[in-house]
mmCIF file of C-alpha atoms in Angstrom:
data_model
loop_
_atom_site.group_PDB
_atom_site.id
_atom_site.type_symbol
_atom_site.label_atom_id
_atom_site.label_comp_id
_atom_site.label_asym_id
_atom_site.label_seq_id
_atom_site.Cartn_x
_atom_site.Cartn_y
_atom_site.Cartn_z
ATOM 1 C CA UNK Z 1 -45.023 139.325 80.088
ATOM 2 C CA UNK Z 2 -45.045 142.628 78.222
ATOM 3 C CA UNK Z 3 -45.585 145.473 80.704
ATOM 4 C CA UNK Z 4 -46.601 148.916 79.445
ATOM 5 C CA UNK Z 5 -46.919 151.787 81.918
ATOM 6 C CA UNK Z 6 -49.659 154.199 80.819
ATOM 7 C CA UNK Z 7 -50.554 157.499 82.496
ATOM 8 C CA UNK Z 8 -53.210 158.771 80.091
ATOM 9 C CA UNK Z 9 -56.736 157.308 80.445
ATOM 10 C CA UNK Z 10 -57.440 158.451 76.877
ATOM 11 C CA UNK Z 11 -54.681 156.248 75.445
ATOM 12 C CA UNK Z 12 -56.217 154.259 72.583
ATOM 13 C CA UNK Z 13 -54.593 151.059 73.842
ATOM 14 C CA UNK Z 14 -56.981 151.163 76.806
ATOM 15 C CA UNK Z 15 -60.178 151.468 74.775
ATOM 16 C CA UNK Z 16 -61.473 148.014 75.784
ATOM 17 C CA UNK Z 17 -61.759 149.233 79.387
ATOM 18 C CA UNK Z 18 -63.382 152.600 78.757
ATOM 19 C CA UNK Z 19 -66.727 153.477 80.423
ATOM 20 C CA UNK Z 20 -67.337 150.113 82.064
ATOM 21 C CA UNK Z 21 -70.178 151.582 84.139
ATOM 22 C CA UNK Z 22 -72.185 152.555 81.041
ATOM 23 C CA UNK Z 23 -74.347 149.419 80.949
ATOM 24 C CA UNK Z 24 -76.328 150.427 77.854
ATOM 25 C CA UNK Z 25 -73.112 151.014 75.915
ATOM 26 C CA UNK Z 26 -71.232 147.954 77.127
ATOM 27 C CA UNK Z 27 -74.079 145.485 76.606
ATOM 28 C CA UNK Z 28 -74.067 146.423 72.902
ATOM 29 C CA UNK Z 29 -70.373 147.067 72.383
ATOM 30 C CA UNK Z 30 -68.933 143.930 73.964
ATOM 31 C CA UNK Z 31 -70.836 141.313 71.922
ATOM 32 C CA UNK Z 32 -70.443 143.401 68.752
ATOM 33 C CA UNK Z 33 -66.675 143.637 69.221
ATOM 34 C CA UNK Z 34 -66.255 140.054 70.394
ATOM 35 C CA UNK Z 35 -64.953 140.828 73.859
ATOM 36 C CA UNK Z 36 -65.898 140.659 77.511
ATOM 37 C CA UNK Z 37 -64.299 141.927 80.718
ATOM 38 C CA UNK Z 38 -63.066 139.598 83.463
ATOM 39 C CA UNK Z 39 -62.624 141.315 86.827
ATOM 40 C CA UNK Z 40 -60.331 140.083 89.653
ATOM 41 C CA UNK Z 41 -57.438 137.667 89.635
ATOM 42 C CA UNK Z 42 -59.689 134.722 90.546
ATOM 43 C CA UNK Z 43 -62.100 135.326 87.671
ATOM 44 C CA UNK Z 44 -59.278 135.909 85.179
ATOM 45 C CA UNK Z 45 -57.598 132.686 86.311
ATOM 46 C CA UNK Z 46 -60.840 130.747 85.792
ATOM 47 C CA UNK Z 47 -61.276 132.260 82.334
ATOM 48 C CA UNK Z 48 -57.739 131.239 81.377
ATOM 49 C CA UNK Z 49 -58.289 127.749 82.805
ATOM 50 C CA UNK Z 50 -61.366 127.430 80.589
ATOM 51 C CA UNK Z 51 -59.230 128.174 77.540
ATOM 52 C CA UNK Z 52 -60.409 131.752 76.978
ATOM 53 C CA UNK Z 53 -57.837 134.057 75.399
ATOM 54 C CA UNK Z 54 -57.043 137.548 76.741
ATOM 55 C CA UNK Z 55 -56.743 140.562 74.461
ATOM 56 C CA UNK Z 56 -54.943 142.520 77.184
ATOM 57 C CA UNK Z 57 -54.754 142.873 80.967
ATOM 58 C CA UNK Z 58 -55.076 146.068 83.016
ATOM 59 C CA UNK Z 59 -53.258 146.121 86.363
ATOM 60 C CA UNK Z 60 -52.691 148.758 89.010
ATOM 61 C CA UNK Z 61 -49.028 149.294 89.836
ATOM 62 C CA UNK Z 62 -49.231 148.057 93.424
ATOM 63 C CA UNK Z 63 -50.675 144.696 92.296
ATOM 64 C CA UNK Z 64 -48.055 143.776 89.692
ATOM 65 C CA UNK Z 65 -45.852 141.672 91.988
ATOM 66 C CA UNK Z 66 -48.808 139.799 93.519
ATOM 67 C CA UNK Z 67 -50.221 139.029 90.074
ATOM 68 C CA UNK Z 68 -46.960 137.912 88.462
ATOM 69 C CA UNK Z 69 -47.892 134.172 88.555
ATOM 70 C CA UNK Z 70 -51.212 134.943 86.865
ATOM 71 C CA UNK Z 71 -49.646 137.244 84.285
ATOM 72 C CA UNK Z 72 -47.076 134.566 83.484
ATOM 73 C CA UNK Z 73 -49.912 132.348 82.214
ATOM 74 C CA UNK Z 74 -50.369 134.756 79.301
ATOM 75 C CA UNK Z 75 -46.783 135.782 78.472
ATOM 76 C CA UNK Z 76 -47.581 137.076 74.981
ATOM 77 C CA UNK Z 77 -50.360 139.427 76.129
ATOM 78 C CA UNK Z 78 -49.906 143.159 76.658
ATOM 79 C CA UNK Z 79 -50.220 144.135 80.336
ATOM 80 C CA UNK Z 80 -51.139 147.770 80.886
ATOM 81 C CA UNK Z 81 -49.945 149.131 84.241
ATOM 82 C CA UNK Z 82 -51.785 152.201 85.555
ATOM 83 C CA UNK Z 83 -52.202 154.281 88.687
ATOM 84 C CA UNK Z 84 -55.519 153.981 90.620
ATOM 85 C CA UNK Z 85 -56.598 157.437 89.451
ATOM 86 C CA UNK Z 86 -56.036 156.472 85.821
ATOM 87 C CA UNK Z 87 -57.975 153.231 86.280
ATOM 88 C CA UNK Z 88 -60.901 155.104 87.823
ATOM 89 C CA UNK Z 89 -60.950 157.801 85.139
ATOM 90 C CA UNK Z 90 -60.813 155.121 82.457
ATOM 91 C CA UNK Z 91 -63.394 152.657 83.767
ATOM 92 C CA UNK Z 92 -65.735 155.012 85.613
ATOM 93 C CA UNK Z 93 -65.331 153.416 89.041
ATOM 94 C CA UNK Z 94 -62.720 152.692 91.706
ATOM 95 C CA UNK Z 95 -61.100 149.394 90.734
ATOM 96 C CA UNK Z 96 -60.413 147.461 93.954
ATOM 97 C CA UNK Z 97 -59.885 143.926 92.677
ATOM 98 C CA UNK Z 98 -56.367 144.319 91.343
ATOM 99 C CA UNK Z 99 -56.798 143.501 87.687
ATOM 100 C CA UNK Z 100 -59.148 143.543 84.721
ATOM 101 C CA UNK Z 101 -58.736 141.523 81.555
ATOM 102 C CA UNK Z 102 -60.288 142.169 78.162
ATOM 103 C CA UNK Z 103 -61.008 138.665 76.884
ATOM 104 C CA UNK Z 104 -61.860 137.323 73.450
ATOM 105 C CA UNK Z 105 -65.521 136.266 73.537
ATOM 106 C CA UNK Z 106 -65.820 132.611 72.476
ATOM 107 C CA UNK Z 107 -68.236 131.677 69.713
ATOM 108 C CA UNK Z 108 -71.592 130.341 70.860
ATOM 109 C CA UNK Z 109 -72.230 126.660 70.299
ATOM 110 C CA UNK Z 110 -75.382 125.132 68.798
ATOM 111 C CA UNK Z 111 -78.064 124.160 71.306
ATOM 112 C CA UNK Z 112 -77.751 120.472 70.418
ATOM 113 C CA UNK Z 113 -74.016 120.476 71.173
ATOM 114 C CA UNK Z 114 -74.506 122.405 74.414
ATOM 115 C CA UNK Z 115 -77.016 119.953 75.888
ATOM 116 C CA UNK Z 116 -75.530 116.745 74.494
ATOM 117 C CA UNK Z 117 -75.289 114.244 77.331
ATOM 118 C CA UNK Z 118 -76.974 116.603 79.809
ATOM 119 C CA UNK Z 119 -79.596 115.433 82.294
ATOM 120 C CA UNK Z 120 -80.468 118.754 83.943
ATOM 121 C CA UNK Z 121 -80.558 121.965 81.903
ATOM 122 C CA UNK Z 122 -81.575 125.460 83.042
ATOM 123 C CA UNK Z 123 -83.374 127.710 80.553
ATOM 124 C CA UNK Z 124 -83.492 131.451 81.339
ATOM 125 C CA UNK Z 125 -86.256 133.472 79.689
ATOM 126 C CA UNK Z 126 -85.717 137.246 79.512
ATOM 127 C CA UNK Z 127 -83.939 137.596 82.863
ATOM 128 C CA UNK Z 128 -82.482 141.074 82.447
ATOM 129 C CA UNK Z 129 -80.726 141.537 85.789
ATOM 130 C CA UNK Z 130 -77.032 140.673 85.465
ATOM 131 C CA UNK Z 131 -76.775 139.830 89.165
ATOM 132 C CA UNK Z 132 -79.519 137.235 88.884
ATOM 133 C CA UNK Z 133 -77.981 135.719 85.761
ATOM 134 C CA UNK Z 134 -74.608 135.400 87.488
ATOM 135 C CA UNK Z 135 -76.218 133.905 90.593
ATOM 136 C CA UNK Z 136 -78.119 131.323 88.538
ATOM 137 C CA UNK Z 137 -74.873 130.239 86.871
ATOM 138 C CA UNK Z 138 -73.214 129.863 90.264
ATOM 139 C CA UNK Z 139 -76.168 127.781 91.449
ATOM 140 C CA UNK Z 140 -76.037 125.703 88.272
ATOM 141 C CA UNK Z 141 -72.350 124.967 88.795
ATOM 142 C CA UNK Z 142 -72.617 124.294 92.509
ATOM 143 C CA UNK Z 143 -75.766 122.182 92.370
ATOM 144 C CA UNK Z 144 -74.900 120.035 89.397
ATOM 145 C CA UNK Z 145 -76.814 121.406 86.410
ATOM 146 C CA UNK Z 146 -75.213 120.335 83.159
ATOM 147 C CA UNK Z 147 -75.929 123.345 80.922
ATOM 148 C CA UNK Z 148 -77.679 126.721 80.748
ATOM 149 C CA UNK Z 149 -79.621 128.174 77.813
ATOM 150 C CA UNK Z 150 -80.514 131.874 77.692
ATOM 151 C CA UNK Z 151 -83.206 133.596 75.627
ATOM 152 C CA UNK Z 152 -82.391 136.323 73.065
ATOM 153 C CA UNK Z 153 -83.423 139.090 75.495
ATOM 154 C CA UNK Z 154 -81.734 137.613 78.541
ATOM 155 C CA UNK Z 155 -78.876 139.587 80.106
ATOM 156 C CA UNK Z 156 -75.381 138.702 78.913
ATOM 157 C CA UNK Z 157 -73.787 135.961 81.060
ATOM 158 C CA UNK Z 158 -70.375 137.388 80.096
ATOM 159 C CA UNK Z 159 -71.180 140.934 81.197
ATOM 160 C CA UNK Z 160 -68.709 142.012 83.899
ATOM 161 C CA UNK Z 161 -71.200 141.915 86.788
ATOM 162 C CA UNK Z 162 -72.660 138.568 85.711
ATOM 163 C CA UNK Z 163 -69.197 137.033 85.562
ATOM 164 C CA UNK Z 164 -68.212 138.481 88.946
ATOM 165 C CA UNK Z 165 -71.386 137.322 90.717
ATOM 166 C CA UNK Z 166 -70.976 133.868 89.187
ATOM 167 C CA UNK Z 167 -67.439 133.767 90.648
ATOM 168 C CA UNK Z 168 -66.257 132.695 87.209
ATOM 169 C CA UNK Z 169 -68.492 129.610 87.105
ATOM 170 C CA UNK Z 170 -69.954 130.958 83.862
ATOM 171 C CA UNK Z 171 -66.760 129.595 82.304
ATOM 172 C CA UNK Z 172 -67.297 126.044 83.531
ATOM 173 C CA UNK Z 173 -71.010 125.519 82.822
ATOM 174 C CA UNK Z 174 -71.731 124.920 79.116
ATOM 175 C CA UNK Z 175 -74.156 127.549 77.835
ATOM 176 C CA UNK Z 176 -75.454 129.163 74.696
ATOM 177 C CA UNK Z 177 -78.035 131.687 73.560
ATOM 178 C CA UNK Z 178 -81.303 130.578 71.982
ATOM 179 C CA UNK Z 179 -82.335 132.089 68.669
ATOM 180 C CA UNK Z 180 -86.024 131.342 69.159
ATOM 181 C CA UNK Z 181 -87.339 130.061 72.520
ATOM 182 C CA UNK Z 182 -90.421 128.331 71.069
ATOM 183 C CA UNK Z 183 -88.534 126.337 68.463
ATOM 184 C CA UNK Z 184 -85.872 125.584 71.075
ATOM 185 C CA UNK Z 185 -88.515 124.142 73.407
ATOM 186 C CA UNK Z 186 -89.522 121.812 70.604
ATOM 187 C CA UNK Z 187 -85.863 120.969 69.984
ATOM 188 C CA UNK Z 188 -85.365 120.126 73.658
ATOM 189 C CA UNK Z 189 -88.470 117.956 73.658
ATOM 190 C CA UNK Z 190 -87.261 116.174 70.531
ATOM 191 C CA UNK Z 191 -83.945 115.513 72.290
ATOM 192 C CA UNK Z 192 -85.814 113.763 75.088
ATOM 193 C CA UNK Z 193 -86.036 116.581 77.612
ATOM 194 C CA UNK Z 194 -89.084 117.048 79.807
ATOM 195 C CA UNK Z 195 -89.593 120.840 79.894
ATOM 196 C CA UNK Z 196 -90.647 121.909 83.396
ATOM 197 C CA UNK Z 197 -91.716 125.529 83.916
ATOM 198 C CA UNK Z 198 -91.166 126.950 87.403
ATOM 199 C CA UNK Z 199 -94.131 129.270 87.927
ATOM 200 C CA UNK Z 200 -97.105 130.252 90.054
ATOM 201 C CA UNK Z 201 -100.150 128.460 88.683
ATOM 202 C CA UNK Z 202 -103.200 126.829 90.196
ATOM 203 C CA UNK Z 203 -102.470 123.517 88.519
ATOM 204 C CA UNK Z 204 -98.731 123.549 89.255
ATOM 205 C CA UNK Z 205 -97.221 120.464 90.859
ATOM 206 C CA UNK Z 206 -95.278 120.946 94.106
ATOM 207 C CA UNK Z 207 -91.551 120.819 93.393
ATOM 208 C CA UNK Z 208 -90.909 117.951 95.799
ATOM 209 C CA UNK Z 209 -93.515 115.770 94.049
ATOM 210 C CA UNK Z 210 -92.096 116.490 90.611
ATOM 211 C CA UNK Z 211 -88.515 115.949 91.778
ATOM 212 C CA UNK Z 212 -89.341 112.638 93.435
ATOM 213 C CA UNK Z 213 -90.397 111.111 90.115
ATOM 214 C CA UNK Z 214 -88.367 113.354 87.837
ATOM 215 C CA UNK Z 215 -87.885 112.311 84.204
ATOM 216 C CA UNK Z 216 -84.392 111.315 83.191
ATOM 217 C CA UNK Z 217 -83.734 114.559 81.273
ATOM 218 C CA UNK Z 218 -85.221 117.807 82.594
ATOM 219 C CA UNK Z 219 -85.064 121.338 81.176
ATOM 220 C CA UNK Z 220 -85.986 123.742 84.002
ATOM 221 C CA UNK Z 221 -87.551 126.912 82.612
ATOM 222 C CA UNK Z 222 -87.163 130.114 84.680
ATOM 223 C CA UNK Z 223 -88.914 133.390 83.859
ATOM 224 C CA UNK Z 224 -88.116 137.076 84.160
ATOM 225 C CA UNK Z 225 -88.060 138.891 87.481
ATOM 226 C CA UNK Z 226 -91.126 141.024 86.864
ATOM 227 C CA UNK Z 227 -93.451 139.120 84.566
ATOM 228 C CA UNK Z 228 -92.430 135.509 84.984
ATOM 229 C CA UNK Z 229 -92.706 133.108 82.078
ATOM 230 C CA UNK Z 230 -94.564 133.999 78.907
ATOM 231 C CA UNK Z 231 -97.869 132.345 78.075
ATOM 232 C CA UNK Z 232 -96.224 130.615 75.134
ATOM 233 C CA UNK Z 233 -93.555 129.095 77.361
ATOM 234 C CA UNK Z 234 -96.112 127.897 79.882
ATOM 235 C CA UNK Z 235 -98.177 126.391 77.076
ATOM 236 C CA UNK Z 236 -95.151 124.631 75.581
ATOM 237 C CA UNK Z 237 -93.988 123.153 78.902
ATOM 238 C CA UNK Z 238 -94.723 119.529 79.692
ATOM 239 C CA UNK Z 239 -95.189 120.382 83.386
ATOM 240 C CA UNK Z 240 -95.638 123.466 85.546
ATOM 241 C CA UNK Z 241 -93.891 123.218 88.904
ATOM 242 C CA UNK Z 242 -94.024 125.495 91.935
ATOM 243 C CA UNK Z 243 -92.139 125.917 95.206
ATOM 244 C CA UNK Z 244 -94.646 125.800 98.103
ATOM 245 C CA UNK Z 245 -94.308 128.958 100.213
ATOM 246 C CA UNK Z 246 -95.355 130.092 103.684
ATOM 247 C CA UNK Z 247 -95.809 133.291 105.664
ATOM 248 C CA UNK Z 248 -97.861 135.040 103.021
ATOM 249 C CA UNK Z 249 -94.910 135.096 100.594
ATOM 250 C CA UNK Z 250 -95.917 133.885 97.137
ATOM 251 C CA UNK Z 251 -92.515 133.375 95.525
ATOM 252 C CA UNK Z 252 -88.734 133.683 95.734
ATOM 253 C CA UNK Z 253 -86.284 135.757 93.739
ATOM 254 C CA UNK Z 254 -85.406 133.881 90.540
ATOM 255 C CA UNK Z 255 -81.858 133.184 91.701
ATOM 256 C CA UNK Z 256 -83.048 131.779 95.033
ATOM 257 C CA UNK Z 257 -85.782 129.790 93.298
ATOM 258 C CA UNK Z 258 -83.234 128.284 90.918
ATOM 259 C CA UNK Z 259 -81.141 127.116 93.868
ATOM 260 C CA UNK Z 260 -84.097 125.438 95.577
ATOM 261 C CA UNK Z 261 -85.289 123.788 92.365
ATOM 262 C CA UNK Z 262 -81.849 122.594 91.291
ATOM 263 C CA UNK Z 263 -81.104 121.160 94.713
ATOM 264 C CA UNK Z 264 -84.316 119.140 94.575
ATOM 265 C CA UNK Z 265 -83.847 118.007 90.979
ATOM 266 C CA UNK Z 266 -80.177 117.092 91.133
ATOM 267 C CA UNK Z 267 -80.535 115.349 94.493
ATOM 268 C CA UNK Z 268 -83.098 113.003 92.991
ATOM 269 C CA UNK Z 269 -80.997 112.542 89.856
ATOM 270 C CA UNK Z 270 -77.920 111.401 91.778
#
């Protein structure tokens, strides 16, 4: 490994890690520059295991010995060693998880390649909360979904918080970003997927009924936190499905709803 001790947070070599708390800046800068940030040794290890390549790694001095096995997996990569105060001044927050890695962002795959061979696909429409996106990916990985598709306005699955909440499962679930949700719905249908919209609607089928007789290939469509699915998406769906609720509660958070729906769908598919 190539260790470089740096005491100046303004050092140009650290630019990938600057202002990590500025969400508006980072959500534009990272895709434009072809990078993303992996936070914690566990997440970095999962990124490396998935074949992602680091640009550099940022480590606090006291963590170097503990992270030596991880750092040895990328021997050609520059490792910047800093004091906690330098890390905080650089990133904008107190870094407690030992290490950050600036990773090369992999190229997105075509939709057809992403869903090839899949039976259960999750489609996220305009979900802007990074925590929810990360949680849905963790649910997808843990409950057996085969792929995730995200709309153009959906939050970045590779944003630092999304990756952390997903516990790095964003690296193991095939995913890509849609260019146009309506044409993609038609593409999914043409590929043999039954598009099922999870939504509140008077004519919606209870989830358990739909899951019991689920089609062989299902694309589960989930809408944004505030407004739900668009009218176009509901109109394009083959079925509208709902989770029956009790206690005067009409719906669940999108991440929780995805877990319930995926459990039902993948249980019946097994």
